[in-house]
Each structure stands twice: as C-alpha cells, then as structure tokens.
Amino acid sequence: MVHDLNVAQQISFGVLAAAMCLSALRMATTKNLVHAALYLVVVLAGAAGIYILLAAEFVAVTQVLVYIGAIVVLMLFGLFLTRAPIGKAQDLDNDQRWLAAVVCVFLFGVLIAVLQRAFKGQHVAVRTIGRTADIGTAIFKDYVIPFEVASVLLLAALVGAVVIARRD
Amino acid sequence: MLLNEFLFLAAFLFCVGVYGALARKNAVFVLMSIELILNAVNINLIAFGALTDNLAGQVFALFIIAVAAAEVGVGLAIVLLIYRNRHSVDLGQVDLMKG
C-alpha cells in the first residue's frame, strides 16, 4: 500500500515538475507577454499540485485562489493598462540577457551542488492527508502575531496602492 | 519521496525567475518573474515543513502568499504611475536616480 502510494506520488511529481519546468522556461523566453502570463498560470497550478503531494491542501487551495485567481488577473490588467505589445514583440530582452543567463546557470549549479551535499538521501514522509483545522489552530495559537502583522501589511498595501495610482 | 526532488525543482524555478527579472525590459514581466521566485520559496518551505512534520512551513507559505499579493498590488500601482508619467514601462529608461 505504502509502496503503491510512493510510485503514484513519484509519477505525479515527475509529470508536474516537467510541466512546470517547461512552462517556466517558455515563460522566460517567449516573445509574447500575454502568453508569458498564461505560462505563469501553468507554473502556479503545478505548484498547487506539488503542495497537494506534500499534504498541504489548504495552501494549495489558497494558491489557486490568490495566485491564479487574483494575481495573474492583476498582471494581465497591468499588461493591458500599460499598452504592452500584444502579440509578438521583438525587443523584450535588454542587452544583459546573456550575462543574466550565465549568472542563472551558475547559480543553479551552485544551488544543486549545495543541496546535494546537504540533503542527500533524506526522505519526506509519505502522508496522505493534511487537516486544515490543524493549520487554523496553528495560525491562531502559535502564529497569531505574524498573522496580525500580515493583516496590517495587506491594509497598508491596499491604501498605498490606491494613493500611488490615484490621479490627482 | 526524496527531499531533494522538491528542492531541485524549486531551485530551477528560482533561477528561471532570476533570469526573467534580469533579462526582460517590461516592468510587468519583471513582477511576474518575482512571483515565480516567491513560488520557488514556497515550495521549499512546504517541503521542509513536510520533512520535519511541522506546520510552520505551511503557515509561513500562507504568509508569503499574502506578502506576494501586497507586493503585486503596490508594484502594479508603481508601474502604472511610471507609465502615466513616461508613456513606457521599459525599465532601461527609468534612470532618473542614476548617478
């Protein structure tokens, strides 16, 4: 039973990870900004799947609601309101793109080496269910001060966004 | 499952996000890349939470989602303001504070 679950998790992880990596690469290299936003949706949905694999259902649902439902829509509105080139555009990259690519490949290599050295062979326990009630209890018992700070942050960001974007 | 599978995936997404933030001209696209970076961090947090069987990872992933929402709101407001003043969101032209 546990073995079957492991194989199923492994297969779904492989599919999700492949989809996420391909979409992320396409997002960073596509010539079309609207397509980039849609590729971002695929990456975010894949991340929600990864959270479910790790038995974090509540975070997965929040991810779909907040990221895909709100943030990507905001991004698309931002693209439209700033008259971004819809369709293929030629000069989306600046002249440091090769330098950026070198930096990122180097960074990825360093990260892989360090992670492989630090966490080689460690296993994540196979769990099948994560209870939302536990997260609620944790937030309102152990992490109530960060929670309140997050509320104040959201309020400040709301007021700040209105003040900055207001036409006066 | 191996912990490193999740960490490698997150590292890859992080690097692609850094590339997008460094190499693109459009300010809205840079904001999208930053979302990708924050997501990579979230995957890491939840993977470590599952490793230690601790709810702190999930709780802080939720806080990061809230911070990301706030960041996009303020960031897009700034981008709209730049567009209104300069009629372009090309980050190469936003060099008012260049020494």
Coordinates of C-alpha atoms in Angstrom, one line a residue:
Chain A
M1 CA 0.0 0.0 0.0
V2 CA 2.7 2.5 1.0
H3 CA 4.8 1.3 -1.9
D4 CA 2.0 1.9 -4.4
L5 CA 1.4 5.3 -2.9
N6 CA 5.1 6.1 -3.3
V7 CA 5.1 5.1 -7.0
A8 CA 2.0 7.2 -7.6
Q9 CA 3.5 10.2 -5.9
Q10 CA 6.7 9.8 -7.8
I11 CA 4.9 9.6 -11.2
S12 CA 2.7 12.6 -10.4
F13 CA 5.7 14.6 -9.2
G14 CA 7.5 13.8 -12.4
V15 CA 4.6 15.0 -14.6
L16 CA 4.0 18.1 -12.6
A17 CA 7.7 19.0 -12.4
A18 CA 8.2 18.5 -16.2
A19 CA 5.2 20.7 -16.9
M20 CA 6.4 23.4 -14.5
C21 CA 9.9 23.5 -15.8
L22 CA 8.9 23.6 -19.4
S23 CA 6.3 26.4 -18.8
A24 CA 8.8 28.4 -16.7
L25 CA 11.4 28.2 -19.5
R26 CA 8.8 29.2 -22.1
M27 CA 7.6 32.0 -19.8
A28 CA 11.1 33.4 -19.6
T29 CA 11.8 33.1 -23.3
T30 CA 8.5 33.7 -25.1
K31 CA 8.2 36.8 -27.3
N32 CA 4.6 37.3 -26.3
L33 CA 3.9 38.9 -22.9
V34 CA 0.3 37.7 -22.7
H35 CA 1.5 34.1 -23.3
A36 CA 4.1 34.6 -20.6
A37 CA 1.3 35.4 -18.1
L38 CA -0.6 32.2 -19.3
Y39 CA 2.5 30.1 -18.9
L40 CA 2.8 31.6 -15.4
V41 CA -0.7 30.1 -14.7
V42 CA 0.6 26.6 -15.6
V43 CA 3.6 27.0 -13.3
L44 CA 1.4 28.2 -10.4
A45 CA -1.2 25.4 -10.9
G46 CA 1.7 22.9 -11.0
A47 CA 2.9 24.3 -7.7
A48 CA -0.6 23.8 -6.3
G49 CA -0.3 20.2 -7.3
I50 CA 3.1 19.9 -5.6
Y51 CA 1.5 21.3 -2.4
I52 CA -1.2 18.6 -2.6
L53 CA 1.6 15.9 -3.0
L54 CA 3.1 17.3 0.2
A55 CA -0.3 17.1 2.0
A56 CA -0.7 20.8 2.2
E57 CA -4.2 21.1 0.8
F58 CA -5.1 24.4 2.4
V59 CA -2.0 26.1 0.9
A60 CA -2.9 24.5 -2.5
V61 CA -6.4 25.9 -2.4
T62 CA -5.1 29.3 -1.3
Q63 CA -2.5 29.2 -4.1
V64 CA -5.2 28.6 -6.7
L65 CA -7.5 31.3 -5.3
V66 CA -4.9 34.1 -4.7
Y67 CA -2.3 33.4 -7.3
I68 CA -4.3 32.2 -10.3
G69 CA -7.5 33.9 -9.4
A70 CA -6.2 37.3 -8.3
I71 CA -2.5 37.9 -9.1
V72 CA -2.4 36.7 -12.7
V73 CA -5.6 38.6 -13.5
L74 CA -3.9 41.7 -11.9
M75 CA -0.8 41.0 -14.1
L76 CA -3.0 40.8 -17.2
F77 CA -4.7 44.1 -16.3
G78 CA -1.3 45.6 -15.8
L79 CA -0.2 44.4 -19.2
F80 CA -3.3 45.8 -20.9
L81 CA -3.3 49.2 -19.0
T82 CA 0.4 49.8 -19.8
R83 CA -0.3 49.1 -23.5
A84 CA 2.1 46.2 -23.6
P85 CA 2.7 44.9 -27.1
I86 CA 0.0 42.3 -27.6
G87 CA 1.2 39.6 -30.0
K88 CA 4.8 39.1 -31.0
A89 CA 7.2 41.8 -29.9
Q90 CA 10.9 41.9 -31.0
D91 CA 12.8 43.7 -28.3
L92 CA 11.6 42.3 -25.0
D93 CA 15.0 41.5 -23.7
N94 CA 17.6 44.0 -22.7
D95 CA 21.3 43.8 -23.6
Q96 CA 22.3 41.9 -20.5
R97 CA 20.4 38.8 -21.3
W98 CA 23.5 36.6 -22.0
L99 CA 25.1 37.8 -18.8
A100 CA 21.8 37.0 -16.9
A101 CA 21.7 33.5 -18.5
V102 CA 25.3 32.9 -17.4
V103 CA 24.5 34.1 -13.8
C104 CA 21.4 31.9 -13.6
V105 CA 23.2 28.8 -14.9
F106 CA 26.0 29.4 -12.4
L107 CA 23.5 30.0 -9.6
F108 CA 21.6 26.8 -10.5
G109 CA 24.8 24.8 -10.4
V110 CA 25.8 26.2 -7.0
L111 CA 22.4 25.5 -5.6
I112 CA 22.3 21.9 -6.9
A113 CA 25.8 21.2 -5.5
V114 CA 25.0 22.7 -2.1
L115 CA 21.6 20.9 -1.8
Q116 CA 23.0 17.6 -2.9
R117 CA 25.7 17.9 -0.3
A118 CA 23.4 19.0 2.5
F119 CA 20.2 16.9 2.0
K120 CA 21.4 13.8 0.0
G121 CA 19.2 10.8 0.7
Q122 CA 16.8 12.5 3.1
H123 CA 13.2 11.3 2.6
V124 CA 9.9 13.2 3.0
A125 CA 7.5 11.1 4.9
V126 CA 4.6 9.8 2.8
R127 CA 1.5 11.4 4.2
T128 CA -1.9 11.2 2.6
I129 CA -3.9 13.8 4.4
G130 CA -3.3 17.2 5.9
R131 CA -6.0 18.7 8.1
T132 CA -7.0 22.3 7.6
A133 CA -8.2 22.6 11.1
D134 CA -4.6 22.0 12.3
I135 CA -3.4 24.9 10.2
G136 CA -6.1 27.1 11.6
T137 CA -5.2 26.2 15.1
A138 CA -1.5 26.8 14.4
I139 CA -2.2 30.2 12.9
F140 CA -4.5 31.5 15.7
K141 CA -2.5 29.9 18.5
D142 CA 1.2 29.9 17.8
Y143 CA 1.4 32.4 14.9
V144 CA -1.2 35.0 15.8
I145 CA 1.3 37.9 15.9
P146 CA 2.6 37.2 12.4
F147 CA -1.0 36.8 11.3
E148 CA -1.9 40.3 12.6
V149 CA 1.2 41.8 11.1
A150 CA 0.2 40.3 7.7
S151 CA -3.3 41.8 8.1
V152 CA -1.8 45.3 8.8
L153 CA 0.6 44.7 5.8
L154 CA -2.3 44.0 3.5
L155 CA -4.2 47.0 4.7
A156 CA -1.1 49.2 4.2
A157 CA -0.5 47.8 0.7
L158 CA -4.2 48.4 -0.2
V159 CA -4.1 52.1 1.0
G160 CA -0.6 52.5 -0.6
A161 CA -1.7 51.2 -4.0
V162 CA -4.7 53.5 -4.0
V163 CA -2.7 56.5 -3.0
I164 CA 0.1 55.8 -5.5
A165 CA -2.1 55.1 -8.5
R166 CA -4.6 57.8 -7.8
R167 CA -4.9 60.6 -10.4
D168 CA -4.9 64.0 -8.7
Chain B
M1 CA 10.0 10.8 -1.8
L2 CA 13.4 12.3 -1.7
L3 CA 13.5 15.8 -0.3
N4 CA 16.0 16.9 -3.0
E5 CA 13.5 16.4 -5.8
F6 CA 11.4 19.2 -4.4
L7 CA 14.4 21.4 -3.6
F8 CA 15.9 20.9 -7.1
L9 CA 12.5 21.9 -8.7
A10 CA 12.4 25.0 -6.5
A11 CA 16.0 25.9 -7.4
F12 CA 15.2 25.6 -11.1
L13 CA 12.1 27.8 -10.8
F14 CA 14.1 30.3 -8.7
C15 CA 16.9 30.5 -11.4
V16 CA 14.4 31.0 -14.2
G17 CA 12.7 33.7 -12.2
V18 CA 16.0 35.4 -11.6
Y19 CA 16.8 35.2 -15.3
G20 CA 13.4 36.7 -16.2
A21 CA 13.9 39.6 -13.7
L22 CA 17.3 40.3 -15.0
A23 CA 16.9 39.9 -18.7
R24 CA 13.5 41.5 -19.5
K25 CA 12.7 45.1 -20.2
N26 CA 9.0 45.1 -19.4
A27 CA 8.3 46.1 -15.8
V28 CA 5.1 43.9 -15.6
F29 CA 7.1 40.9 -16.7
V30 CA 9.7 41.5 -14.0
L31 CA 6.9 41.4 -11.5
M32 CA 5.8 38.1 -12.9
S33 CA 9.3 36.7 -12.5
I34 CA 9.3 37.8 -8.9
E35 CA 6.1 35.8 -8.4
L36 CA 8.0 32.8 -9.8
I37 CA 10.8 33.4 -7.3
L38 CA 8.3 33.6 -4.4
N39 CA 6.7 30.4 -5.5
A40 CA 10.0 28.6 -5.5
V41 CA 10.5 29.7 -1.9
N42 CA 7.0 28.5 -1.0
I43 CA 7.8 25.0 -2.4
N44 CA 10.9 24.9 -0.3
L45 CA 9.0 26.0 2.8
I46 CA 6.4 23.3 2.4
A47 CA 8.9 20.6 1.6
F48 CA 10.9 21.4 4.7
G49 CA 7.7 21.5 6.7
A50 CA 6.8 18.0 5.5
L51 CA 10.4 16.9 6.3
T52 CA 10.2 18.0 9.9
D53 CA 6.4 17.2 10.2
N54 CA 5.9 20.8 11.3
L55 CA 3.1 23.1 10.4
A56 CA 5.3 26.2 10.5
G57 CA 6.2 25.6 6.8
Q58 CA 2.6 25.8 5.6
V59 CA 1.8 28.7 7.8
F60 CA 4.7 30.8 6.5
A61 CA 3.9 29.7 2.9
L62 CA 0.5 31.3 3.5
F63 CA 2.1 34.5 4.8
I64 CA 4.3 34.6 1.7
I65 CA 1.2 34.3 -0.5
A66 CA -0.2 37.3 1.4
V67 CA 3.0 39.3 1.0
A68 CA 3.1 38.4 -2.7
A69 CA -0.4 39.8 -3.1
A70 CA 0.5 43.0 -1.4
E71 CA 3.7 43.3 -3.4
V72 CA 1.8 42.9 -6.7
G73 CA -0.7 45.5 -5.7
V74 CA 1.9 48.1 -4.8
G75 CA 4.2 47.1 -7.7
L76 CA 1.5 47.4 -10.3
A77 CA 0.4 50.8 -8.9
I78 CA 4.1 52.0 -9.3
V79 CA 4.2 50.6 -12.8
L80 CA 1.0 52.4 -13.7
L81 CA 2.4 55.6 -12.3
I82 CA 5.6 55.2 -14.3
Y83 CA 3.5 54.5 -17.4
R84 CA 1.4 57.6 -16.8
N85 CA 4.4 59.8 -16.4
R86 CA 6.7 58.4 -19.1
H87 CA 4.4 56.6 -21.5
S88 CA 6.6 53.5 -21.4
V89 CA 7.3 50.7 -18.9
D90 CA 10.8 50.0 -20.3
L91 CA 13.0 49.6 -17.3
G92 CA 16.0 50.7 -19.2
Q93 CA 14.6 54.2 -19.5
V94 CA 13.7 54.5 -15.8
D95 CA 17.1 56.0 -14.9
L96 CA 16.1 59.2 -13.1
M97 CA 18.2 58.2 -10.0
K98 CA 21.2 57.1 -12.0
G99 CA 24.3 58.9 -10.6

